[in-house]
Amino acid sequence: MSLFLALFATGIGAGILGALLGLGGGIFLVPALTLLFQLPIRVAVGTSLMGVIATSAAVGAVESPGRGADIGLALRLEMSTAAGAITGGLLAGWISPRSLYLIFALVVFLTGAYELSKGYKAHAQKGDSRSSEVLFAADYVPSHWVLGLSLAFLAGMVSGLLGVGGGFIKVPVMDAVMGVPLGVAAATSNFMVGITAAASFFVYYNRGDIYPFLVLPTSLGVLLGAMLGFSLIPHLRAAWLRLVLVGLMFLMGIHMILQGLGYSGR
């Protein structure tokens, strides 16, 4: 029971942090599971994937299903993203655990840098006359499909390899590469993330990296934490919150580097 509660609490924390940054809880959950519970990274990633699915469910619970999302775009991109997720799940079985730790650390640092750049752009554009109608504009035609589908495959592969949502890749790809309005891109990514995670989850399940006694409390915690996090967002100041959470991400990245170099802290 104590393990159940500890995993449940860890899931709540990861879900809250992920929701506050607009990321899947996996970016926080995988390092927490390896650090606090000494789980092998493949088991932590498999457990995290179910947490990503739970986060997607939480998004659906607090927002109207598909609100703002381009469903047609999502379904076309998801064919490539799901293929990438399955590929990433298979690669995770071949890559050494130490290499997985180092790859995860790299992704954490890149995600942290992306989040800081988002905060800088938001500050620079404060007072901009653009409204939500621009963010969710309907008069757009997605372009550069070959590059977009290729990068969607990469996003799926990162998700399947590391147990994260991959939205930090999908959103910029849709916005900057394919010409999709930012609000639509974010909503479309949220719609896709659970499907992407489910595709690779079954790879981990078939390989024996999924343990129900770990997945159940963690996923329930992430689901609750994500819903709590979404409810907290309107009451918190985004600028300092982003800095604190990105700082925490960098600390977790350092932990993953140490794990990859063989310094487990045991």
mmCIF file of C-alpha atoms in Angstrom:
data_model
loop_
_atom_site.group_PDB
_atom_site.id
_atom_site.type_symbol
_atom_site.label_atom_id
_atom_site.label_comp_id
_atom_site.label_asym_id
_atom_site.label_seq_id
_atom_site.Cartn_x
_atom_site.Cartn_y
_atom_site.Cartn_z
ATOM 1 C CA MET A 1 0.000 0.000 0.000
ATOM 2 C CA SER A 2 2.863 2.390 0.788
ATOM 3 C CA LEU A 3 4.332 1.802 -2.700
ATOM 4 C CA PHE A 4 0.904 2.414 -4.253
ATOM 5 C CA LEU A 5 0.543 5.723 -2.404
ATOM 6 C CA ALA A 6 4.102 6.792 -3.221
ATOM 7 C CA LEU A 7 3.582 6.114 -6.929
ATOM 8 C CA PHE A 8 0.184 7.819 -6.810
ATOM 9 C CA ALA A 9 1.718 10.921 -5.209
ATOM 10 C CA THR A 10 4.554 10.930 -7.744
ATOM 11 C CA GLY A 11 2.024 10.742 -10.557
ATOM 12 C CA ILE A 12 0.071 13.668 -9.091
ATOM 13 C CA GLY A 13 3.224 15.773 -8.937
ATOM 14 C CA ALA A 14 4.261 14.917 -12.491
ATOM 15 C CA GLY A 15 0.734 15.554 -13.772
ATOM 16 C CA ILE A 16 0.548 18.981 -12.134
ATOM 17 C CA LEU A 17 3.974 20.040 -13.416
ATOM 18 C CA GLY A 18 3.272 18.763 -16.912
ATOM 19 C CA ALA A 19 -0.074 20.560 -17.072
ATOM 20 C CA LEU A 20 1.403 23.848 -15.856
ATOM 21 C CA LEU A 21 3.946 23.822 -18.685
ATOM 22 C CA GLY A 22 1.554 22.413 -21.252
ATOM 23 C CA LEU A 23 3.655 19.263 -21.559
ATOM 24 C CA GLY A 24 2.830 15.637 -20.942
ATOM 25 C CA GLY A 25 3.777 14.544 -17.443
ATOM 26 C CA GLY A 26 6.352 12.137 -18.894
ATOM 27 C CA ILE A 27 9.083 14.768 -19.042
ATOM 28 C CA PHE A 28 8.934 14.846 -15.218
ATOM 29 C CA LEU A 29 7.659 11.332 -14.507
ATOM 30 C CA VAL A 30 10.447 9.288 -16.109
ATOM 31 C CA PRO A 31 13.266 11.007 -14.146
ATOM 32 C CA ALA A 32 11.191 10.780 -10.945
ATOM 33 C CA LEU A 33 10.599 7.041 -11.366
ATOM 34 C CA THR A 34 14.268 6.348 -12.035
ATOM 35 C CA LEU A 35 15.484 8.601 -9.206
ATOM 36 C CA LEU A 36 12.958 7.892 -6.450
ATOM 37 C CA PHE A 37 12.110 4.259 -7.205
ATOM 38 C CA GLN A 38 15.275 3.134 -9.021
ATOM 39 C CA LEU A 39 13.195 1.693 -11.863
ATOM 40 C CA PRO A 40 14.987 0.603 -15.048
ATOM 41 C CA ILE A 41 14.516 3.327 -17.616
ATOM 42 C CA ARG A 42 12.564 1.111 -20.026
ATOM 43 C CA VAL A 43 10.072 0.270 -17.275
ATOM 44 C CA ALA A 44 9.861 3.963 -16.329
ATOM 45 C CA VAL A 45 9.215 4.923 -19.959
ATOM 46 C CA GLY A 46 6.518 2.264 -20.379
ATOM 47 C CA THR A 47 4.830 3.429 -17.186
ATOM 48 C CA SER A 48 5.080 7.043 -18.323
ATOM 49 C CA LEU A 49 3.369 6.301 -21.634
ATOM 50 C CA MET A 50 0.199 5.334 -19.809
ATOM 51 C CA GLY A 51 0.557 8.574 -17.871
ATOM 52 C CA VAL A 52 0.684 10.471 -21.168
ATOM 53 C CA ILE A 53 -2.534 8.731 -22.206
ATOM 54 C CA ALA A 54 -4.057 9.762 -18.858
ATOM 55 C CA THR A 55 -2.971 13.372 -19.423
ATOM 56 C CA SER A 56 -4.664 13.313 -22.812
ATOM 57 C CA ALA A 57 -7.825 12.099 -21.094
ATOM 58 C CA ALA A 58 -7.541 14.958 -18.591
ATOM 59 C CA VAL A 59 -7.319 17.486 -21.428
ATOM 60 C CA GLY A 60 -10.477 15.988 -22.899
ATOM 61 C CA ALA A 61 -12.196 16.227 -19.523
ATOM 62 C CA VAL A 62 -11.523 19.939 -19.014
ATOM 63 C CA GLU A 63 -12.048 21.017 -22.619
ATOM 64 C CA SER A 64 -14.626 20.202 -25.250
ATOM 65 C CA PRO A 65 -13.318 17.245 -27.285
ATOM 66 C CA GLY A 66 -11.423 18.502 -30.306
ATOM 67 C CA ARG A 67 -12.018 22.166 -29.387
ATOM 68 C CA GLY A 68 -9.869 24.233 -31.719
ATOM 69 C CA ALA A 69 -8.204 21.143 -33.185
ATOM 70 C CA ASP A 70 -7.958 20.377 -36.886
ATOM 71 C CA ILE A 71 -9.163 16.766 -36.780
ATOM 72 C CA GLY A 72 -8.393 16.082 -40.441
ATOM 73 C CA LEU A 73 -4.834 17.348 -40.007
ATOM 74 C CA ALA A 74 -4.454 15.334 -36.797
ATOM 75 C CA LEU A 75 -5.532 12.077 -38.418
ATOM 76 C CA ARG A 76 -3.185 12.525 -41.369
ATOM 77 C CA LEU A 77 -0.222 13.464 -39.195
ATOM 78 C CA GLU A 78 -1.027 10.693 -36.726
ATOM 79 C CA MET A 79 -0.375 8.005 -39.342
ATOM 80 C CA SER A 80 3.232 9.190 -39.470
ATOM 81 C CA THR A 81 3.442 9.951 -35.743
ATOM 82 C CA ALA A 82 2.115 6.528 -34.709
ATOM 83 C CA ALA A 83 4.601 4.824 -37.034
ATOM 84 C CA GLY A 84 7.354 6.863 -35.396
ATOM 85 C CA ALA A 85 6.084 5.945 -31.922
ATOM 86 C CA ILE A 86 6.195 2.225 -32.739
ATOM 87 C CA THR A 87 9.693 2.670 -34.178
ATOM 88 C CA GLY A 88 10.792 4.509 -31.037
ATOM 89 C CA GLY A 89 9.353 1.787 -28.820
ATOM 90 C CA LEU A 90 11.265 -0.860 -30.772
ATOM 91 C CA LEU A 91 14.482 1.177 -30.676
ATOM 92 C CA ALA A 92 14.184 1.462 -26.890
ATOM 93 C CA GLY A 93 14.624 -2.311 -26.702
ATOM 94 C CA TRP A 94 17.855 -2.181 -28.696
ATOM 95 C CA ILE A 95 19.521 0.939 -27.308
ATOM 96 C CA SER A 96 21.500 0.531 -24.082
ATOM 97 C CA PRO A 97 19.937 1.970 -20.904
ATOM 98 C CA ARG A 98 22.848 4.386 -20.454
ATOM 99 C CA SER A 99 22.310 5.752 -23.948
ATOM 100 C CA LEU A 100 18.592 6.165 -23.217
ATOM 101 C CA TYR A 101 19.421 8.232 -20.132
ATOM 102 C CA LEU A 102 21.696 10.508 -22.168
ATOM 103 C CA ILE A 103 19.166 10.872 -25.000
ATOM 104 C CA PHE A 104 16.480 11.718 -22.447
ATOM 105 C CA ALA A 105 18.746 14.356 -20.892
ATOM 106 C CA LEU A 106 19.316 15.931 -24.314
ATOM 107 C CA VAL A 107 15.568 16.066 -24.973
ATOM 108 C CA VAL A 108 14.946 17.585 -21.514
ATOM 109 C CA PHE A 109 17.495 20.348 -22.153
ATOM 110 C CA LEU A 110 16.110 21.067 -25.629
ATOM 111 C CA THR A 111 12.570 21.162 -24.242
ATOM 112 C CA GLY A 112 13.668 23.496 -21.457
ATOM 113 C CA ALA A 113 15.311 25.817 -23.981
ATOM 114 C CA TYR A 114 12.141 25.759 -26.093
ATOM 115 C CA GLU A 115 10.010 26.628 -23.049
ATOM 116 C CA LEU A 116 12.308 29.547 -22.200
ATOM 117 C CA SER A 117 12.058 30.819 -25.778
ATOM 118 C CA LYS A 118 8.253 30.594 -25.546
ATOM 119 C CA GLY A 119 8.351 32.707 -22.411
ATOM 120 C CA TYR A 120 10.609 35.273 -24.085
ATOM 121 C CA LYS A 121 8.358 35.503 -27.144
ATOM 122 C CA ALA A 122 5.265 35.859 -24.961
ATOM 123 C CA HIS A 123 6.935 38.742 -23.107
ATOM 124 C CA ALA A 124 8.078 40.393 -26.354
ATOM 125 C CA GLN A 125 4.579 40.132 -27.814
ATOM 126 C CA LYS A 126 2.803 41.374 -24.694
ATOM 127 C CA GLY A 127 0.269 43.933 -25.760
ATOM 128 C CA ASP A 128 0.298 42.614 -29.313
ATOM 129 C CA SER A 129 -2.976 43.304 -31.055
ATOM 130 C CA ARG A 130 -3.377 39.699 -32.210
ATOM 131 C CA SER A 131 -6.468 38.097 -30.753
ATOM 132 C CA SER A 132 -7.585 34.537 -30.196
ATOM 133 C CA GLU A 133 -9.236 34.741 -33.614
ATOM 134 C CA VAL A 134 -5.754 34.928 -35.142
ATOM 135 C CA LEU A 135 -4.463 32.052 -33.021
ATOM 136 C CA PHE A 136 -7.417 29.923 -34.113
ATOM 137 C CA ALA A 137 -7.865 31.412 -37.611
ATOM 138 C CA ALA A 138 -9.752 29.151 -39.993
ATOM 139 C CA ASP A 139 -8.421 30.571 -43.270
ATOM 140 C CA TYR A 140 -5.206 28.540 -43.534
ATOM 141 C CA VAL A 141 -4.073 25.670 -45.717
ATOM 142 C CA PRO A 142 -1.379 23.363 -44.250
ATOM 143 C CA SER A 143 1.699 23.236 -46.474
ATOM 144 C CA HIS A 144 5.086 21.476 -46.708
ATOM 145 C CA TRP A 145 3.484 18.106 -46.087
ATOM 146 C CA VAL A 146 6.564 15.990 -46.803
ATOM 147 C CA LEU A 147 8.680 17.836 -44.242
ATOM 148 C CA GLY A 148 5.760 18.017 -41.812
ATOM 149 C CA LEU A 149 5.106 14.280 -41.979
ATOM 150 C CA SER A 150 8.827 13.534 -41.618
ATOM 151 C CA LEU A 151 9.091 15.676 -38.488
ATOM 152 C CA ALA A 152 5.848 14.177 -37.156
ATOM 153 C CA PHE A 153 7.513 10.767 -37.487
ATOM 154 C CA LEU A 154 10.448 12.143 -35.460
ATOM 155 C CA ALA A 155 8.060 13.463 -32.790
ATOM 156 C CA GLY A 156 6.433 10.046 -32.538
ATOM 157 C CA MET A 157 9.805 8.323 -32.328
ATOM 158 C CA VAL A 158 10.884 10.590 -29.457
ATOM 159 C CA SER A 159 7.579 9.866 -27.696
ATOM 160 C CA GLY A 160 7.926 6.107 -28.076
ATOM 161 C CA LEU A 161 11.605 6.099 -27.171
ATOM 162 C CA LEU A 162 11.371 8.269 -24.059
ATOM 163 C CA GLY A 163 7.749 8.141 -22.850
ATOM 164 C CA VAL A 164 6.996 11.822 -23.439
ATOM 165 C CA GLY A 165 4.135 13.449 -25.313
ATOM 166 C CA GLY A 166 6.165 14.941 -28.148
ATOM 167 C CA GLY A 167 4.052 18.093 -28.302
ATOM 168 C CA PHE A 168 7.150 20.277 -27.992
ATOM 169 C CA ILE A 169 8.060 19.003 -31.480
ATOM 170 C CA LYS A 170 4.589 18.720 -33.014
ATOM 171 C CA VAL A 171 3.424 22.243 -32.161
ATOM 172 C CA PRO A 172 6.420 24.094 -33.716
ATOM 173 C CA VAL A 173 6.286 21.787 -36.755
ATOM 174 C CA MET A 174 2.623 22.553 -37.415
ATOM 175 C CA ASP A 175 3.039 26.263 -36.657
ATOM 176 C CA ALA A 176 6.406 27.156 -38.210
ATOM 177 C CA VAL A 177 6.709 24.516 -40.949
ATOM 178 C CA MET A 178 3.141 23.787 -42.056
ATOM 179 C CA GLY A 179 1.623 27.233 -41.512
ATOM 180 C CA VAL A 180 -1.021 26.159 -38.987
ATOM 181 C CA PRO A 181 -2.122 28.890 -36.498
ATOM 182 C CA LEU A 182 -0.491 28.377 -33.104
ATOM 183 C CA GLY A 183 -3.731 27.831 -31.184
ATOM 184 C CA VAL A 184 -4.914 25.243 -33.684
ATOM 185 C CA ALA A 185 -1.501 23.544 -33.610
ATOM 186 C CA ALA A 186 -1.555 23.247 -29.812
ATOM 187 C CA ALA A 187 -5.121 21.913 -29.753
ATOM 188 C CA THR A 188 -4.351 19.450 -32.544
ATOM 189 C CA SER A 189 -1.251 18.218 -30.712
ATOM 190 C CA ASN A 190 -3.279 17.663 -27.530
ATOM 191 C CA PHE A 191 -5.789 15.652 -29.539
ATOM 192 C CA MET A 192 -3.001 13.476 -30.993
ATOM 193 C CA VAL A 193 -0.861 12.805 -27.931
ATOM 194 C CA GLY A 194 -2.884 9.978 -26.398
ATOM 195 C CA ILE A 195 -3.087 8.099 -29.705
ATOM 196 C CA THR A 196 0.668 8.444 -30.182
ATOM 197 C CA ALA A 197 1.425 7.122 -26.695
ATOM 198 C CA ALA A 198 -0.980 4.200 -27.099
ATOM 199 C CA ALA A 199 0.816 3.074 -30.272
ATOM 200 C CA SER A 200 4.136 2.608 -28.472
ATOM 201 C CA PHE A 201 2.601 1.451 -25.173
ATOM 202 C CA PHE A 202 1.716 -1.896 -26.742
ATOM 203 C CA VAL A 203 5.330 -2.339 -27.885
ATOM 204 C CA TYR A 204 6.486 -1.993 -24.280
ATOM 205 C CA TYR A 205 3.686 -4.296 -23.118
ATOM 206 C CA ASN A 206 4.663 -7.027 -25.571
ATOM 207 C CA ARG A 207 8.306 -6.722 -24.495
ATOM 208 C CA GLY A 208 7.405 -7.169 -20.821
ATOM 209 C CA ASP A 209 8.246 -3.631 -19.675
ATOM 210 C CA ILE A 210 4.738 -2.887 -18.359
ATOM 211 C CA TYR A 211 3.863 -3.768 -14.759
ATOM 212 C CA PRO A 212 0.229 -3.132 -13.773
ATOM 213 C CA PHE A 213 1.100 -2.511 -10.104
ATOM 214 C CA LEU A 214 3.286 0.395 -11.280
ATOM 215 C CA VAL A 215 1.073 1.671 -14.095
ATOM 216 C CA LEU A 216 -2.227 1.817 -12.185
ATOM 217 C CA PRO A 217 -1.325 4.161 -9.294
ATOM 218 C CA THR A 218 0.985 6.277 -11.424
ATOM 219 C CA SER A 219 -1.575 6.813 -14.181
ATOM 220 C CA LEU A 220 -4.343 7.620 -11.716
ATOM 221 C CA GLY A 221 -2.027 10.133 -10.074
ATOM 222 C CA VAL A 222 -1.068 11.741 -13.383
ATOM 223 C CA LEU A 223 -4.733 11.995 -14.386
ATOM 224 C CA LEU A 224 -5.667 13.719 -11.125
ATOM 225 C CA GLY A 225 -2.538 15.871 -11.152
ATOM 226 C CA ALA A 226 -3.124 17.043 -14.716
ATOM 227 C CA MET A 227 -6.692 18.086 -13.896
ATOM 228 C CA LEU A 228 -5.462 19.927 -10.785
ATOM 229 C CA GLY A 229 -2.723 21.591 -12.812
ATOM 230 C CA PHE A 230 -5.174 22.833 -15.433
ATOM 231 C CA SER A 231 -7.358 24.319 -12.677
ATOM 232 C CA LEU A 232 -4.349 26.125 -11.156
ATOM 233 C CA ILE A 233 -3.145 27.774 -14.370
ATOM 234 C CA PRO A 234 -5.473 30.837 -14.218
ATOM 235 C CA HIS A 235 -4.341 31.605 -10.651
ATOM 236 C CA LEU A 236 -0.560 31.516 -11.191
ATOM 237 C CA ARG A 237 1.842 34.007 -12.730
ATOM 238 C CA ALA A 238 3.177 32.437 -15.910
ATOM 239 C CA ALA A 239 6.562 34.200 -16.058
ATOM 240 C CA TRP A 240 8.079 33.046 -12.773
ATOM 241 C CA LEU A 241 6.290 29.710 -12.929
ATOM 242 C CA ARG A 242 7.925 28.921 -16.274
ATOM 243 C CA LEU A 243 11.365 29.784 -14.900
ATOM 244 C CA VAL A 244 10.903 27.580 -11.828
ATOM 245 C CA LEU A 245 9.640 24.598 -13.810
ATOM 246 C CA VAL A 246 12.341 24.906 -16.468
ATOM 247 C CA GLY A 247 14.928 25.065 -13.678
ATOM 248 C CA LEU A 248 13.481 21.840 -12.294
ATOM 249 C CA MET A 249 13.682 20.299 -15.773
ATOM 250 C CA PHE A 250 17.363 21.170 -16.027
ATOM 251 C CA LEU A 251 18.020 19.540 -12.637
ATOM 252 C CA MET A 252 16.275 16.405 -13.851
ATOM 253 C CA GLY A 253 18.354 16.537 -17.025
ATOM 254 C CA ILE A 254 21.518 16.610 -14.927
ATOM 255 C CA HIS A 255 20.245 13.579 -12.993
ATOM 256 C CA MET A 256 19.679 11.706 -16.256
ATOM 257 C CA ILE A 257 23.193 12.569 -17.453
ATOM 258 C CA LEU A 258 24.657 11.220 -14.210
ATOM 259 C CA GLN A 259 22.615 8.043 -14.628
ATOM 260 C CA GLY A 260 23.843 7.711 -18.191
ATOM 261 C CA LEU A 261 27.439 8.092 -17.046
ATOM 262 C CA GLY A 262 26.973 5.438 -14.387
ATOM 263 C CA TYR A 263 26.524 7.636 -11.300
ATOM 264 C CA SER A 264 23.255 6.230 -10.007
ATOM 265 C CA GLY A 265 23.503 7.722 -6.538
ATOM 266 C CA ARG A 266 23.046 4.341 -4.885
#
